Amino acid sequence: MFAPADYAWINSVISGGPGLVAVGAVSNPTIDEVGGPAVWTSPDGYEWSIALLDNSFEDESQGRLVEPFEMQSVTATESGLYAVGWGGYAGLDPEGGWGVTSIVWTSPDGTDWTAVPLYQIPIFSDIVEGGPGLVATGQDEVWTSREGTVWTRADGPRSSLGDTRSSAGDIGEVTVGGPGLVAVGQSAFGDAAVWTSREGTTWTRVPHDETVFGRPGYQTMSSVTVGGPGLVAVGGDRGLAAVWTSPDGSRWTRIPHDEAAFGGFVPHPDWGPDFDPPMKDVIATDSGLVAVGMQIVGVAPGSRASGETVGDPLGQATVWTSRDGTTWSRTSYPKSEGTMNSVVEGGPGLIAVGSYERQAAVWVARP
């Protein structure tokens, strides 16, 4: 069972709990445009159960009513599972106002979850075990925690974005590798960007190189893993899939565009940095690298707000594979709109999750 709702999606999947644990959200537009967080669990990748975590709760210590909306990422450690996402909150006093908060969920087994709202912290997009215990990224900040309930902002990312005109940026995914930890994302002005840290508490942005991280339009790195020549990052270049490699996390090379592998769809000139990159996630396996996402094949009509000149990208769920991180091939799943958001080794081989025809979806690949 993937979703008792009009629209549902899975953002992240890991091996853990009863076998596999995935997180995301469900939405019923006739009732609530946002919906609520959901957890899917499976012992083998084929049979799945869903638990809805969309119940609001009172945080009496802060005098606030918290309403969770979506889980973005999940990771497994020896002490349990941790997921990050976001929600809204309002003061219990009617005059208290409303705001957005990051939420960290903790679970000993992938079944029972406890939500911890963090209020003023930017919305987290990824969480991994590393540094002093846990490392989470969001917008232009990195935060660390020993046990998942008390968080401290790391030094560096906000001040090292390298854009003198603004401190805004977006750090997407972080992984253990390079000098210790490597995070990837997008700079303030729409270029791909990389940050590194030895221990997770102090970060430095890799110096911007226009030939590697830039070019006209918008580029972003969405995922990074240890593999290939050292590290491999994937993302997008204004509607086209894109790959970067590095031997150490500090020196990076952009893989030349190959239309057969990375797509030939002509990007719309008005597409900005708010459009998701085609390649969403990448992992390293014994046989090479596997990346998942969506191959953009067109534009969905009427999918943007009135007054905007271009609709949302229309894509097909797609898998890219590479033995060495430099030469890639792709396989798309045509005829229906869909996207794979995350991939992990587990079940019978590989498990990818995302959405397909507006419903939560799981793909299974045997070795």
XYZ file of C-alpha atoms in Angstrom:
367
model
C 0.000 0.000 0.000
C 1.651 3.203 -1.104
C -0.824 6.024 -0.431
C -4.460 6.492 0.597
C -4.503 9.944 -0.966
C -4.967 11.857 -4.198
C -1.263 12.602 -4.410
C 1.710 11.018 -2.648
C 5.449 10.900 -3.088
C 8.477 9.248 -1.501
C 11.604 11.368 -1.064
C 14.180 9.047 0.485
C 14.826 5.369 1.198
C 17.424 3.523 3.302
C 18.191 0.003 4.459
C 17.185 -0.214 8.100
C 14.369 -0.957 10.506
C 12.472 -4.068 9.363
C 14.485 -4.117 6.130
C 13.772 -0.923 4.198
C 12.412 2.426 5.358
C 11.198 5.207 3.062
C 9.821 8.648 3.893
C 7.780 11.290 2.088
C 4.288 12.773 2.240
C 0.689 12.330 1.192
C -1.755 14.970 0.093
C -5.471 15.157 -0.558
C -6.064 18.428 -2.442
C -9.791 18.391 -1.654
C -8.968 18.591 2.038
C -5.459 19.941 2.500
C -3.039 21.209 -0.150
C -0.020 20.215 1.935
C -0.989 16.870 3.439
C 1.232 15.185 5.976
C 4.377 13.085 6.442
C 4.363 9.352 5.790
C 6.687 6.414 6.404
C 6.751 3.262 4.296
C 8.436 0.062 5.558
C 9.202 -3.233 3.840
C 10.983 -6.459 4.783
C 11.963 -7.305 1.192
C 11.264 -4.396 -1.194
C 8.092 -6.002 -2.558
C 5.572 -5.802 0.278
C 5.157 -2.343 1.802
C 3.222 -0.859 4.711
C 2.453 2.823 5.200
C 2.165 4.828 8.419
C 0.780 8.376 8.332
C 2.408 10.783 10.785
C 0.304 13.847 10.033
C -1.067 14.326 13.539
C -0.424 17.768 15.022
C 0.774 18.037 18.606
C 1.251 20.649 21.303
C 4.774 21.625 22.310
C 3.934 22.944 25.759
C 7.548 23.924 26.494
C 7.349 26.473 23.665
C 3.633 27.207 23.866
C 3.158 26.138 20.239
C 0.938 23.868 18.182
C 3.077 21.969 15.636
C 1.726 20.492 12.393
C 4.198 18.276 10.480
C 3.922 18.397 6.668
C 6.685 16.396 4.932
C 9.687 14.130 5.569
C 12.603 14.869 3.231
C 15.405 12.453 4.120
C 16.080 9.461 6.357
C 19.244 7.796 7.648
C 19.977 4.729 9.780
C 22.510 4.486 12.614
C 23.324 1.894 15.250
C 21.168 3.818 17.741
C 18.122 4.056 15.468
C 16.694 5.974 12.534
C 16.523 9.718 11.974
C 14.481 11.638 9.448
C 14.289 15.343 8.661
C 11.598 17.460 7.108
C 9.388 20.407 7.854
C 6.070 21.592 9.175
C 4.221 24.600 10.486
C 3.604 25.921 13.961
C 1.343 28.433 15.643
C 1.291 29.898 19.119
C -1.224 28.291 21.439
C -2.264 31.843 22.161
C -4.604 32.933 19.300
C -2.365 35.975 18.790
C 0.769 33.856 18.509
C 1.124 33.843 14.712
C 2.263 31.072 12.354
C 5.714 29.987 11.134
C 7.675 27.225 9.387
C 9.936 24.852 11.272
C 12.405 22.088 10.591
C 11.418 18.818 12.224
C 13.651 15.885 13.156
C 11.943 12.538 13.658
C 13.613 9.768 15.676
C 12.722 6.077 15.697
C 14.257 3.007 17.323
C 12.889 0.622 14.699
C 11.408 2.504 11.722
C 7.872 1.982 12.985
C 7.384 4.258 15.998
C 8.436 7.886 15.389
C 8.844 10.930 17.626
C 8.893 14.441 16.150
C 11.235 17.145 17.473
C 10.485 20.668 16.112
C 13.477 23.014 15.858
C 11.689 26.265 14.955
C 14.203 28.918 13.790
C 16.506 26.452 12.003
C 16.230 26.442 8.168
C 14.321 23.548 6.662
C 16.592 20.495 6.548
C 16.863 18.612 3.255
C 19.327 15.837 4.171
C 20.722 14.015 7.198
C 23.632 11.570 7.571
C 25.616 9.968 10.329
C 28.951 11.798 10.557
C 30.910 14.526 12.279
C 30.102 14.626 16.006
C 27.159 12.274 15.480
C 24.649 13.569 12.927
C 24.971 16.186 10.198
C 21.985 17.890 8.553
C 21.922 20.371 5.684
C 19.391 22.967 4.639
C 19.424 26.164 2.607
C 22.844 27.768 3.221
C 23.533 26.136 6.577
C 24.853 22.919 8.100
C 23.845 21.753 11.586
C 25.261 19.014 13.801
C 23.918 16.986 16.698
C 25.149 14.194 18.918
C 21.791 12.555 19.537
C 19.294 14.193 17.167
C 17.403 16.414 19.603
C 19.794 19.312 20.308
C 21.354 20.931 17.228
C 24.206 23.398 16.689
C 24.853 25.459 13.568
C 28.234 24.760 11.972
C 30.673 27.518 11.056
C 31.395 28.420 7.463
C 28.677 27.666 4.911
C 26.746 30.918 5.211
C 29.870 33.090 5.079
C 31.755 30.995 2.510
C 29.214 30.890 -0.291
C 31.568 33.061 -2.279
C 28.888 35.408 -3.650
C 29.623 38.924 -2.434
C 26.171 40.193 -3.357
C 24.193 37.785 -1.185
C 24.603 35.100 1.448
C 21.708 32.991 0.146
C 22.303 29.535 -1.243
C 21.086 25.966 -0.995
C 23.066 23.023 0.390
C 21.302 19.827 -0.667
C 23.008 16.544 0.187
C 25.965 15.635 2.373
C 28.072 12.473 2.444
C 31.050 11.096 4.341
C 34.052 11.369 2.009
C 36.877 13.563 0.791
C 38.596 15.250 3.740
C 35.806 14.060 6.050
C 32.467 15.337 4.780
C 31.366 16.751 1.430
C 28.128 18.657 0.765
C 26.749 19.743 -2.605
C 24.086 22.144 -3.797
C 23.701 25.494 -5.503
C 25.184 28.927 -4.888
C 23.278 32.172 -4.528
C 23.305 32.856 -8.256
C 22.411 29.491 -9.692
C 25.782 27.747 -10.026
C 26.652 24.288 -8.725
C 28.590 24.425 -5.466
C 30.552 22.152 -3.111
C 31.454 22.541 0.562
C 33.901 20.401 2.560
C 34.612 19.787 6.246
C 36.963 17.593 8.237
C 34.777 17.161 11.321
C 31.356 18.588 10.418
C 31.509 21.703 12.575
C 33.541 23.998 10.289
C 32.909 24.185 6.537
C 34.644 25.743 3.536
C 33.223 26.246 0.069
C 35.324 24.934 -2.820
C 36.411 28.012 -4.856
C 34.076 28.737 -7.733
C 35.317 27.767 -11.203
C 32.983 28.941 -13.961
C 34.087 26.204 -16.358
C 33.263 23.500 -13.803
C 30.359 24.808 -11.723
C 28.910 27.572 -13.901
C 27.905 28.281 -17.546
C 24.789 30.159 -18.738
C 21.564 29.233 -16.979
C 21.258 27.357 -13.716
C 23.310 24.391 -12.519
C 22.879 22.429 -9.318
C 24.317 19.349 -7.648
C 21.631 17.295 -5.937
C 23.536 14.239 -4.675
C 27.096 13.092 -3.994
C 28.652 9.724 -3.172
C 32.049 8.102 -2.785
C 32.812 6.290 -6.050
C 34.449 6.544 -9.461
C 37.749 8.407 -9.206
C 36.970 9.428 -5.618
C 33.645 11.258 -5.466
C 30.788 11.579 -7.944
C 28.102 14.271 -7.833
C 24.984 14.382 -9.988
C 22.371 17.035 -10.680
C 21.219 19.154 -13.540
C 22.033 21.954 -15.936
C 18.768 23.777 -16.751
C 16.812 20.661 -17.640
C 19.720 18.438 -18.697
C 21.339 15.780 -16.519
C 24.843 16.622 -15.307
C 27.698 14.771 -13.561
C 30.842 15.964 -11.780
C 33.765 13.918 -10.412
C 36.516 14.629 -7.909
C 39.524 12.713 -6.550
C 39.371 14.373 -3.129
C 36.327 16.655 -2.713
C 38.300 19.805 -3.502
C 39.242 19.419 -7.187
C 36.254 18.882 -9.488
C 35.687 18.105 -13.180
C 32.428 18.410 -15.099
C 31.786 15.358 -17.306
C 31.219 16.554 -20.914
C 27.596 16.505 -22.024
C 26.568 13.350 -23.875
C 23.114 13.742 -25.418
C 22.512 9.992 -25.488
C 23.117 9.744 -21.734
C 22.171 13.144 -20.364
C 19.339 14.188 -22.675
C 18.768 16.575 -25.534
C 15.673 18.454 -24.393
C 16.106 22.173 -25.079
C 15.653 24.020 -21.769
C 13.208 26.898 -21.621
C 15.027 30.239 -21.185
C 12.759 31.167 -18.263
C 13.530 28.064 -16.231
C 15.069 29.208 -12.980
C 16.773 27.520 -10.027
C 13.464 26.378 -8.524
C 13.141 23.523 -11.037
C 14.383 20.142 -9.831
C 17.467 18.739 -11.592
C 16.948 15.573 -13.673
C 19.393 13.468 -11.628
C 18.195 13.307 -8.004
C 20.304 10.688 -6.246
C 23.434 8.603 -6.815
C 24.951 5.618 -5.005
C 28.006 3.429 -5.503
C 27.609 -0.349 -5.794
C 30.076 -3.189 -6.376
C 29.330 -3.032 -10.111
C 29.524 0.751 -10.429
C 27.406 3.851 -9.931
C 23.640 4.128 -10.157
C 21.809 7.466 -10.388
C 18.055 8.004 -10.483
C 15.739 10.878 -11.332
C 13.673 11.926 -14.308
C 14.505 12.598 -17.927
C 12.744 15.822 -18.904
C 10.783 15.374 -22.133
C 8.517 18.417 -22.175
C 6.556 20.955 -20.188
C 3.316 20.267 -18.332
C 0.676 22.788 -19.450
C -1.029 24.920 -16.852
C 1.158 23.710 -13.991
C 2.504 27.091 -12.900
C 0.858 30.106 -11.327
C -0.909 32.580 -13.570
C 1.427 35.128 -15.111
C 4.401 32.746 -15.299
C 5.610 31.958 -18.791
C 6.480 28.269 -18.585
C 5.010 25.184 -16.948
C 6.682 22.599 -14.745
C 9.004 20.055 -16.389
C 7.318 16.870 -17.594
C 9.560 13.887 -16.987
C 9.919 10.132 -17.179
C 11.398 8.082 -14.353
C 14.987 7.358 -15.380
C 18.024 5.358 -14.249
C 21.614 6.176 -15.206
C 24.487 3.715 -14.714
C 28.273 4.010 -14.944
C 31.191 1.738 -14.130
C 33.669 4.531 -13.478
C 31.702 7.777 -13.006
C 32.786 9.221 -16.350
C 30.909 7.213 -18.995
C 27.153 6.919 -18.478
C 24.111 5.240 -20.033
C 20.437 5.727 -19.217
C 17.157 3.822 -19.212
C 13.826 5.676 -19.101
C 10.339 4.417 -18.275
C 8.150 6.097 -20.922
C 4.428 6.718 -21.415
C 3.684 8.057 -17.916
C 4.927 10.948 -15.836
C 7.124 9.978 -12.927
C 10.358 10.540 -11.062
C 12.722 8.489 -8.946
C 13.947 10.514 -5.964
C 16.184 8.072 -4.099
C 17.906 4.714 -4.564
C 19.495 2.229 -2.159
C 20.891 -1.292 -2.158
C 18.414 -3.612 -0.487
C 15.651 -6.120 -1.027
C 16.461 -8.259 -4.072
C 19.135 -5.841 -5.320
C 18.292 -2.157 -5.774
C 15.276 -0.192 -4.593
C 14.305 3.181 -6.062
C 11.466 5.345 -4.737
C 9.596 8.394 -5.947
C 6.246 9.061 -7.584
C 4.480 7.764 -10.681
C 1.253 9.212 -12.045
C 0.885 11.300 -8.844
C 1.177 8.301 -6.522
C 4.008 7.047 -4.357
C 6.028 4.464 -6.264
C 8.759 1.869 -5.733
C 10.945 0.282 -8.428
C 12.840 -2.976 -7.838
C 15.918 -4.131 -9.754
C 17.555 -7.509 -9.336
C 21.361 -7.820 -9.446
